[in-house]
Short mmCIF file of C-alpha atoms and ligand atoms in Angstrom, two decimals:
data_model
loop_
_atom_site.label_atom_id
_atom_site.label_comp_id
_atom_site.label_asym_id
_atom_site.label_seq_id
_atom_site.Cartn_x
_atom_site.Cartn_y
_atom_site.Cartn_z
CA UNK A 1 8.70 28.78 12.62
CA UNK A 2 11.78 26.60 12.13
CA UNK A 3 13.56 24.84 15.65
CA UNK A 4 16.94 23.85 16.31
CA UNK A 5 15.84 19.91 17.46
CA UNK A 6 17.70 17.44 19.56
CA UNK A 7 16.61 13.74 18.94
CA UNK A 8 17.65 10.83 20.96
CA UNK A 9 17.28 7.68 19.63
CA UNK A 10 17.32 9.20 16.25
CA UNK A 11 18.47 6.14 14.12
CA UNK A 12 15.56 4.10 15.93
CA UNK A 13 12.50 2.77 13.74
CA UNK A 14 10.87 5.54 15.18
CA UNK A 15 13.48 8.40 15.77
CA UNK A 16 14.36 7.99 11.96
CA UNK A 17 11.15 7.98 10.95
CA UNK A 18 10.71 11.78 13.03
CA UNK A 19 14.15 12.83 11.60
CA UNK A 20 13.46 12.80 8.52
CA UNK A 21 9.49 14.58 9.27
CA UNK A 22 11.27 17.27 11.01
CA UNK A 23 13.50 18.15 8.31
CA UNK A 24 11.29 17.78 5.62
CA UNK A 25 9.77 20.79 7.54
CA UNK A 26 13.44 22.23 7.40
CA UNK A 27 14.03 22.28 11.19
CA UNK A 28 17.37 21.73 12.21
CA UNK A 29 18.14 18.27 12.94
CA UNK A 30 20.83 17.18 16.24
CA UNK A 31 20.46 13.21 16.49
CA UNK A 32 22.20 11.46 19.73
CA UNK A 33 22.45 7.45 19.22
CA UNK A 34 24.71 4.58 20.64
CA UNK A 35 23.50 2.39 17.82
CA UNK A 36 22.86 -0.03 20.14
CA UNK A 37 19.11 -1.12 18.00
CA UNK A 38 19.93 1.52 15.57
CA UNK A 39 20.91 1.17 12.16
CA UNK A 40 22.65 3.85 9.96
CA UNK A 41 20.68 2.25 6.91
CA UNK A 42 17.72 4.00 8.43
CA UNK A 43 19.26 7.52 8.43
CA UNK A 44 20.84 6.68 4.97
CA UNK A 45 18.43 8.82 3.20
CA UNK A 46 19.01 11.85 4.64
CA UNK A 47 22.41 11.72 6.75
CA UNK A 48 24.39 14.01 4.28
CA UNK A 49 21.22 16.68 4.81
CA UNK A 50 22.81 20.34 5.67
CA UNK A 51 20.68 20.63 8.39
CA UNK A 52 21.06 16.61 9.90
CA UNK A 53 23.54 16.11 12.09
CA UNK A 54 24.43 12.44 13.64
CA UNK A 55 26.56 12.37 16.75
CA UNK A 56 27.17 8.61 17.93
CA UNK A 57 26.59 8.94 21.68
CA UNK A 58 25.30 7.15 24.98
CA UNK A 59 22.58 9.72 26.21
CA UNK A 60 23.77 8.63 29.27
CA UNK A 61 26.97 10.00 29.50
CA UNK A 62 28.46 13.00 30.14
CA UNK A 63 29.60 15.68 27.67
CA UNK A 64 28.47 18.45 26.04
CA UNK A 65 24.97 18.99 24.14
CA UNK A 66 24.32 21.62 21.72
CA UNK A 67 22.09 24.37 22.61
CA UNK A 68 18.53 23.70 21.08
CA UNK A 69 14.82 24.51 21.72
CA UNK A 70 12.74 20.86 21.27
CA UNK A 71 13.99 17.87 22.79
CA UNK A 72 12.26 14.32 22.00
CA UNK A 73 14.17 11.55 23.94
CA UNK A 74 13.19 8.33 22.25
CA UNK A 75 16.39 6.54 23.45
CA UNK A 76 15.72 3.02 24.81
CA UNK A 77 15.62 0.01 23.44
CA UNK A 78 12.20 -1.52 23.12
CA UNK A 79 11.55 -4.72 21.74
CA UNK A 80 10.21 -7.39 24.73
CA UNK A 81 13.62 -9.65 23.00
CA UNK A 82 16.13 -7.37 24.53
CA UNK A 83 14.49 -6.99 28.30
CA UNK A 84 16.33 -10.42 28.76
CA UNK A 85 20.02 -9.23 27.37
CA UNK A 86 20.10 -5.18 28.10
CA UNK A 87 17.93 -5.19 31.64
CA UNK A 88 20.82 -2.46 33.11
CA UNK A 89 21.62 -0.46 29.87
CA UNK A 90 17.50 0.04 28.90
CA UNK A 91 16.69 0.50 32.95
CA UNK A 92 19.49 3.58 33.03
CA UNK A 93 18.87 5.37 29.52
CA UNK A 94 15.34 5.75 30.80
CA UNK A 95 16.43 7.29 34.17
CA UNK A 96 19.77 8.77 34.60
CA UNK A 97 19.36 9.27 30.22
CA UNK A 98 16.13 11.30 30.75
CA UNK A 99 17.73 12.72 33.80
CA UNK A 100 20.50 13.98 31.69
CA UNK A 101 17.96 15.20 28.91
CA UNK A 102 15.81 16.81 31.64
CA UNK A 103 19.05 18.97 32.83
CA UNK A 104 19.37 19.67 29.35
CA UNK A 105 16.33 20.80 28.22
CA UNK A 106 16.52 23.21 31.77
CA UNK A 107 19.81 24.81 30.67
CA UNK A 108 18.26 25.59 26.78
CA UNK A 109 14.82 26.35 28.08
CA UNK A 110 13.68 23.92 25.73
CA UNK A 111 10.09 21.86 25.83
CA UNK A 112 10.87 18.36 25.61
CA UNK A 113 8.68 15.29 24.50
CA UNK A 114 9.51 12.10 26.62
CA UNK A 115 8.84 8.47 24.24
CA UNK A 116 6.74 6.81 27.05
CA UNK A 117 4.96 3.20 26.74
CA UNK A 118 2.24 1.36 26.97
CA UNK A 119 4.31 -0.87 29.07
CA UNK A 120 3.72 1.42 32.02
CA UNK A 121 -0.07 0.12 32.67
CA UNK A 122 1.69 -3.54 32.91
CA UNK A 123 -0.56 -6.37 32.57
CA UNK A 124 -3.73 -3.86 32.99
CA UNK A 125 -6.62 -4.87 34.69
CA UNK A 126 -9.02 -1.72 33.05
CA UNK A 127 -9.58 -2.07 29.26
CA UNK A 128 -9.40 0.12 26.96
CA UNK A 129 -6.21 2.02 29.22
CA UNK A 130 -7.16 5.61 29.76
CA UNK A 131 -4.21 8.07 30.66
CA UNK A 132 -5.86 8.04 33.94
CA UNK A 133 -5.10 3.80 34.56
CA UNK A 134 -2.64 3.51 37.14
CA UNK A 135 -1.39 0.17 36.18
CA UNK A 136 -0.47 -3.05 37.18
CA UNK A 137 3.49 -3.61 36.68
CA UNK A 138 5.33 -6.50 38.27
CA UNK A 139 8.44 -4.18 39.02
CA UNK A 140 10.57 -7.35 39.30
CA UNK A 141 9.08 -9.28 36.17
CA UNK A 142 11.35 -9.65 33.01
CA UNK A 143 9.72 -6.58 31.74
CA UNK A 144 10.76 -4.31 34.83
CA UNK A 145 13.77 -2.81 33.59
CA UNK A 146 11.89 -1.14 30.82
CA UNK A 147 8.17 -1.12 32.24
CA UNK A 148 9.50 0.30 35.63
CA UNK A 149 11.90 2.47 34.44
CA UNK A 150 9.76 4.67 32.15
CA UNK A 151 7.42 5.14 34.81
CA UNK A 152 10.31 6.58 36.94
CA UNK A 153 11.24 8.42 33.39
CA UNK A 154 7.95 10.06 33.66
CA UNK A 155 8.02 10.73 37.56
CA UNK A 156 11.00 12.37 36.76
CA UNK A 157 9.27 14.76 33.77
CA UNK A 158 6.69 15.73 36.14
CA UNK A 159 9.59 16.39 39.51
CA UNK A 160 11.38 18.45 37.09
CA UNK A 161 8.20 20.31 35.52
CA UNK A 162 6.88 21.00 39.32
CA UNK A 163 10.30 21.85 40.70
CA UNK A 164 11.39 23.90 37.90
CA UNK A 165 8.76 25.20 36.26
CA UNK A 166 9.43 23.49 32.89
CA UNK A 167 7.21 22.44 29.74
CA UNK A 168 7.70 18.61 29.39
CA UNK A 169 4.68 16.63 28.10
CA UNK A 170 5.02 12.56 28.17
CA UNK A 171 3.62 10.83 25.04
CA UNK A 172 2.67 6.50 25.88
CA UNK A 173 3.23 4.84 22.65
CA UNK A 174 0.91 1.97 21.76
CA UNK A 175 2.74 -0.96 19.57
CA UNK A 176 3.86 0.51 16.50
CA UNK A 177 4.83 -0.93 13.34
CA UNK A 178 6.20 -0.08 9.85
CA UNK A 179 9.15 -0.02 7.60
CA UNK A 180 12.84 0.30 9.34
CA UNK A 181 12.22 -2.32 12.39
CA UNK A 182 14.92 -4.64 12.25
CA UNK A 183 14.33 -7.67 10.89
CA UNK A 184 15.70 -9.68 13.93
CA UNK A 185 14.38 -7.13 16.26
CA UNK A 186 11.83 -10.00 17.85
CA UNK A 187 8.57 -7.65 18.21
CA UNK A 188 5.61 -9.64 16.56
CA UNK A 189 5.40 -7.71 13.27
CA UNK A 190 8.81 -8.00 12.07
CA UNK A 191 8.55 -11.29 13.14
CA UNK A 192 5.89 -12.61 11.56
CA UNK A 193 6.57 -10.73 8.37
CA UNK A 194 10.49 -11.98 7.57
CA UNK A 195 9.30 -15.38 8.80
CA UNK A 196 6.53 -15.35 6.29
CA UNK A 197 8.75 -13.70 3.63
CA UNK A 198 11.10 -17.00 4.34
CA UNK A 199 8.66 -19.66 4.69
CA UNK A 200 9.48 -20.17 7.84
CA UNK A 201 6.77 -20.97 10.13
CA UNK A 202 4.91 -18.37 12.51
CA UNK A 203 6.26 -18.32 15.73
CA UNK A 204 3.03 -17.71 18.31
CA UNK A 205 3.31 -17.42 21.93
CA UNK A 206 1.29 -19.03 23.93
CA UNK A 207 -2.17 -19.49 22.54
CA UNK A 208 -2.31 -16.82 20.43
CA UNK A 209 -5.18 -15.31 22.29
CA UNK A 210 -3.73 -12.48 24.00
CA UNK A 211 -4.22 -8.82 22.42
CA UNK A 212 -2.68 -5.94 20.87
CA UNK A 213 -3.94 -2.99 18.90
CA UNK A 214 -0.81 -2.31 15.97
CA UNK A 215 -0.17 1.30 15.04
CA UNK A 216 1.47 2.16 11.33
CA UNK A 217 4.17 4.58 12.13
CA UNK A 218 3.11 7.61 9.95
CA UNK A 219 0.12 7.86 12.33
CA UNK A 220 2.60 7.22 15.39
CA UNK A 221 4.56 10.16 14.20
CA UNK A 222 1.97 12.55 13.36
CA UNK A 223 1.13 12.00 16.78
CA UNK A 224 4.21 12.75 18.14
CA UNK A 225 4.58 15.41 16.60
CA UNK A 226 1.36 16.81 17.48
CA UNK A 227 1.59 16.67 21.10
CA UNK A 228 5.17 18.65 20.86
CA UNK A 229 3.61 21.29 19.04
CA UNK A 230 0.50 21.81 20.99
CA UNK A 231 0.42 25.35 22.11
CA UNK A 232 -1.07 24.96 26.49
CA UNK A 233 -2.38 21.63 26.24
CA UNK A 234 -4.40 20.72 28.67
CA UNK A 235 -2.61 17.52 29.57
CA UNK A 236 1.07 16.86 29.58
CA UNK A 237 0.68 12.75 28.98
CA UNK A 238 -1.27 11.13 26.04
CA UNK A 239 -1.64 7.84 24.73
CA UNK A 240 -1.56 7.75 20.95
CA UNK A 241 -2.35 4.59 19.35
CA UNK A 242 -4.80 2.43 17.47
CA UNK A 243 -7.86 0.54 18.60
CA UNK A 244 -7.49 -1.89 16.33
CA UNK A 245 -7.47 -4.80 18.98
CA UNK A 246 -7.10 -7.91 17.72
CA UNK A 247 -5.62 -11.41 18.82
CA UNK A 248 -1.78 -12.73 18.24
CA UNK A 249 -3.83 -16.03 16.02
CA UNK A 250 -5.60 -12.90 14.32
CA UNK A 251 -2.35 -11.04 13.12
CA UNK A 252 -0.43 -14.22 11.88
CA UNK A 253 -3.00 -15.19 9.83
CA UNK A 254 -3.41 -11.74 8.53
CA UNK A 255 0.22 -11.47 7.55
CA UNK A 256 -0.46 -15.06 6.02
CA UNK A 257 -2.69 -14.09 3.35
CA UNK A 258 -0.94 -10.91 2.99
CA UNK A 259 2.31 -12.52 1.66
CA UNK A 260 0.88 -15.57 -0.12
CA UNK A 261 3.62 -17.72 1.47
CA UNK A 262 3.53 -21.59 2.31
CA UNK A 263 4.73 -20.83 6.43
CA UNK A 264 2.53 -23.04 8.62
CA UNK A 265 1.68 -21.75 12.30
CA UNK A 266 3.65 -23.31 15.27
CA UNK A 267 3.06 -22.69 18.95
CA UNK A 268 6.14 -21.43 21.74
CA UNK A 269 5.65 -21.15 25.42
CA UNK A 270 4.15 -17.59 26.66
CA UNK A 271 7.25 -15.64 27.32
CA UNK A 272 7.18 -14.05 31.39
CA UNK A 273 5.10 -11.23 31.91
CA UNK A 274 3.51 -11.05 28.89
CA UNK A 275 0.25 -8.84 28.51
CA UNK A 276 -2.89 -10.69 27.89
CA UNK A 277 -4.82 -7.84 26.35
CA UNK A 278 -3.28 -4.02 25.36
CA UNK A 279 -5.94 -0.86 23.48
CA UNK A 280 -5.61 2.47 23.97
CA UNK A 281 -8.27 4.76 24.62
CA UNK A 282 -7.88 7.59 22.64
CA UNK A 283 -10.00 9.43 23.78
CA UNK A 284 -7.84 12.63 25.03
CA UNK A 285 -5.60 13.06 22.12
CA UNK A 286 -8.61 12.87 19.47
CA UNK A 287 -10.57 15.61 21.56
CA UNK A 288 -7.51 17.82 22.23
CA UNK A 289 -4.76 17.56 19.25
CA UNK A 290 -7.23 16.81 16.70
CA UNK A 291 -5.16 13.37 15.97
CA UNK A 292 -6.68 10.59 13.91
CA UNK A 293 -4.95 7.46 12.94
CA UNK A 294 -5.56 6.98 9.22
CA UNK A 295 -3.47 4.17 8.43
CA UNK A 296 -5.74 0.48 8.32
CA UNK A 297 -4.09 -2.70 9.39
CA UNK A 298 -3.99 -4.68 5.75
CA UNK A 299 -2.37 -1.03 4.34
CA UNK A 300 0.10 -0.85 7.06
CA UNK A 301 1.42 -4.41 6.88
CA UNK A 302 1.64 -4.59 2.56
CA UNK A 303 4.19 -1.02 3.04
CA UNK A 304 5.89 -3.53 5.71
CA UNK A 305 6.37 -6.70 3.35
CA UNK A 306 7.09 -4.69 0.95
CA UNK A 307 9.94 -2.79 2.77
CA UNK A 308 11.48 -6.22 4.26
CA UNK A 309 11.37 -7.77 0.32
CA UNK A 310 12.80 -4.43 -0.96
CA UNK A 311 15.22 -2.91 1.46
CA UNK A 312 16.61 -6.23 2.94
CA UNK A 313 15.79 -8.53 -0.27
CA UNK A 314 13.85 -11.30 1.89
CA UNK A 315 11.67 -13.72 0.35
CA UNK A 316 12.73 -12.91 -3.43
P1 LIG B 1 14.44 1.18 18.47
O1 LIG B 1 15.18 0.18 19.27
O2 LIG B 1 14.32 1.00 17.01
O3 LIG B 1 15.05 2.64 18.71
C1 LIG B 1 15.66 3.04 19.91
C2 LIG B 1 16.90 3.83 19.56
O4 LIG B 1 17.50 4.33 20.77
C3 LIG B 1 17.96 2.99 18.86
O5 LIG B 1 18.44 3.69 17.73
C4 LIG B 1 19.04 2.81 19.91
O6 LIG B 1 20.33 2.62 19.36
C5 LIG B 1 18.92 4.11 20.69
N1 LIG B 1 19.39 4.03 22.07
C6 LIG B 1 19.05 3.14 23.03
N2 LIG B 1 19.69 3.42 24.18
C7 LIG B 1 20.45 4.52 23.95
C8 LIG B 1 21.33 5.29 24.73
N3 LIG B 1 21.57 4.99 26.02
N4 LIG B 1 21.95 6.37 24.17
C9 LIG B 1 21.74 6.69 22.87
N5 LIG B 1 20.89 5.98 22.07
C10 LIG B 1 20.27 4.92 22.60
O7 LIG B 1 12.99 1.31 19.16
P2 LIG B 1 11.71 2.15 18.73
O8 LIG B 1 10.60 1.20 18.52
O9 LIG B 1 12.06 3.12 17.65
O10 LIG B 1 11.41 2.94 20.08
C11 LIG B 1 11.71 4.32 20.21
C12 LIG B 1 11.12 4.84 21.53
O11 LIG B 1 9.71 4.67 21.52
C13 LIG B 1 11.65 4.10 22.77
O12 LIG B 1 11.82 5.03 23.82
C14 LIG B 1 10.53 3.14 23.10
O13 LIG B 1 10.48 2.85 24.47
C15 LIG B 1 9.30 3.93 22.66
N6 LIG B 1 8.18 3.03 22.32
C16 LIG B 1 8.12 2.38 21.12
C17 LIG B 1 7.06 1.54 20.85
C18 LIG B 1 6.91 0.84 19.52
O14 LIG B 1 5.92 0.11 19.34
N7 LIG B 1 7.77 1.02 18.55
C19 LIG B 1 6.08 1.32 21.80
C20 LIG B 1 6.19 1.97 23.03
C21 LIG B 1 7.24 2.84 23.27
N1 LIG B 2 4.73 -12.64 19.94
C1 LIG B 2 4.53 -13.87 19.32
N2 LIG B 2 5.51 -14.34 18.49
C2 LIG B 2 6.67 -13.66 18.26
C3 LIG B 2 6.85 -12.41 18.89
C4 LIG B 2 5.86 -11.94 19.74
O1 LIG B 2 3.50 -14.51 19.48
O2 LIG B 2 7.51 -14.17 17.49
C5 LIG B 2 3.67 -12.14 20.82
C6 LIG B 2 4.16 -11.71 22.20
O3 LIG B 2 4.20 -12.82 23.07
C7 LIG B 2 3.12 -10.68 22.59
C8 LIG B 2 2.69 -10.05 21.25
O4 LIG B 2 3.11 -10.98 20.23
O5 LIG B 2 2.01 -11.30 23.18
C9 LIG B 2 3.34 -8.70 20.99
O6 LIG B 2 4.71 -8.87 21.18
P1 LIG B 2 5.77 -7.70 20.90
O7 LIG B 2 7.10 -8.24 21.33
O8 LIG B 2 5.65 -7.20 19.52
O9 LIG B 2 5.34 -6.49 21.84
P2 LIG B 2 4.72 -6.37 23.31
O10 LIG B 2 3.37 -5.81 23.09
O11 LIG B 2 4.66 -7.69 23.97
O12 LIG B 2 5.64 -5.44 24.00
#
């Protein structure tokens, strides 16, 4: 069965990356995006599609949506870089914007998927972070506005499920990575990649120590769209990530070999808030949507490098 699909944050490195899934199972594509971190490069391939339409909108404000059946709202901006410059703008299109989907998605009778974080379990004190880890957020840290506001995102999913009766599951994205970040967007990967690509040196925050587990966004996707189409999943919230974990010192030098480049290592100051360790369990989606990530680390990164040296000619 084909669906008539609304997709916020649609010229995202993610939403772009779903667009173009979800029509290349010829559903009908409706993307909403200010283009505040989105790029119409990333659409580029497909924008002229007869079933892709782009509509450049705030998801906050008013005015009219089309009727449709699947809603994912991956509207926000997400890199740690723009907590400091966009606090009000990402704290509101994760509230009053997923209010406004919410309403939506009410009106159509639509099931909506709501692009939650990792964020919301903070600087966690349980490792790995089951869906069942409450958290630890400093709600008036640096990384509030986002952290903060996509728990209230997800309160709101579950008021509105409760209070209306609705079908809106919440999917908590571990770091992702993979072609169609933006080269300045200041997450790690992109990062460390153009800076390599330059030979520039790595830029490492604080000691390099702290963890992450990196995700290559056709597994992030495949996960997405697994937990929309799940017909009476058990749960309505999943993490989907990878359990890769490995150190900040552990990447750089990983994306050092990969792109045989003369960039030394250099240390910054530890930016506020800052995680010291992040890995899904993942568990729950394995058991119930039968979701795997395939995609290893090294295999991952060369598709990266070789995106940034192709699409935006860096390093050649
Ligand atoms: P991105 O910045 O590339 O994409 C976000 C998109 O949303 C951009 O195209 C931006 O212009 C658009 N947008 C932001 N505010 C908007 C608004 N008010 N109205 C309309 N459009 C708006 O980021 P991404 O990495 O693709 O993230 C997509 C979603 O996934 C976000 O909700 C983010 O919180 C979530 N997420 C991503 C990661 C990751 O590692 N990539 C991790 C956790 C959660
Ligand atoms: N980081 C770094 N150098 C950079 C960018 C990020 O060392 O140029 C670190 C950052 O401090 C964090 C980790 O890499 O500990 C992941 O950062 P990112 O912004 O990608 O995502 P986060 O998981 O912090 O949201």
């Amino acid at each position: 069965m084909t669906n008539r699909i609304l997709v916020s944050g649609g010229a995202g490195f993610l939403g772009s990356h779903l667009c173009e899934r979800l029509l290349n199972e010829d559903h009908e594509v409706i993307c909403f995006d200010n283009f505040g971190s989105g790029q119409l490069d990333n659409i580029s391939g497909y924008k002229d599609h007869p079933k892709f339409t782009i509509n450049d909108r705030d998801i906050r404000l008013s005015g009219s949506l089309p009727p449709v059946d699947r809603i994912y709202h991956l509207a926000s901006r997400a890199s740690p870089a723009d907590f400091t410059d966009f606090p009000v703008d990402i704290a509101l299109t994760n509230t009053q914007g997923t209010r406004r989907l919410l309403d939506h998605a009410r009106a159509c009778d639509a099931r909506m998927v709501f692009a939650s974080t990792s964020e919301v379990y903070g600087n966690p004190k349980v490792h790995p972070q089951p869906e069942t880890y409450t958290g630890n957020v400093d709600i008036r840290g640096i990384r509030g506005c986002y952290d903060e506001s996509k728990r209230f995102g997800e309160t709101l999913t579950v008021a509105y499920q409760r209070n209306y009766d609705m079908d809106v599951r919440t999917i908590r994205i571990f770091n992702t990575y993979g072609p169609r970040m933006r080269p300045n967007d200041g997450r790690v990967v992109p990062t460390f990649v153009t800076q390599a690509l330059r030979g520039e040196d790595l830029t490492i925050y604080g000691d390099g120590e702290q963890t992450r587990s990196f995700c290559y966004v056709d597994d992030l996707i495949e996960g997405l769209v697994s937990v929309m189409r799940a017909e009476d999943p058990e749960y309505d919230v999943y993490n989907i990530g990878k359990e890769n974990e490995l150190t900040i010192n552990e990447l750089a030098e990983e994306v050092l070999q990969l792109t045989d480049t003369d960039s030394n290592i250099i240390y910054k100051p530890l930016p506020e808030d800052d995680p010291n360790q992040r890995r899904p369990d993942v568990t729950r989606a394995k058991a119930e949507l039968n979701w795997n990530p395939r995609v290893p680390l090294h295999d991952g990164l060369k598709q990266t490098i070789d995106y940034y040296k192709i699409s935006h000619q860096i390093g050649d």
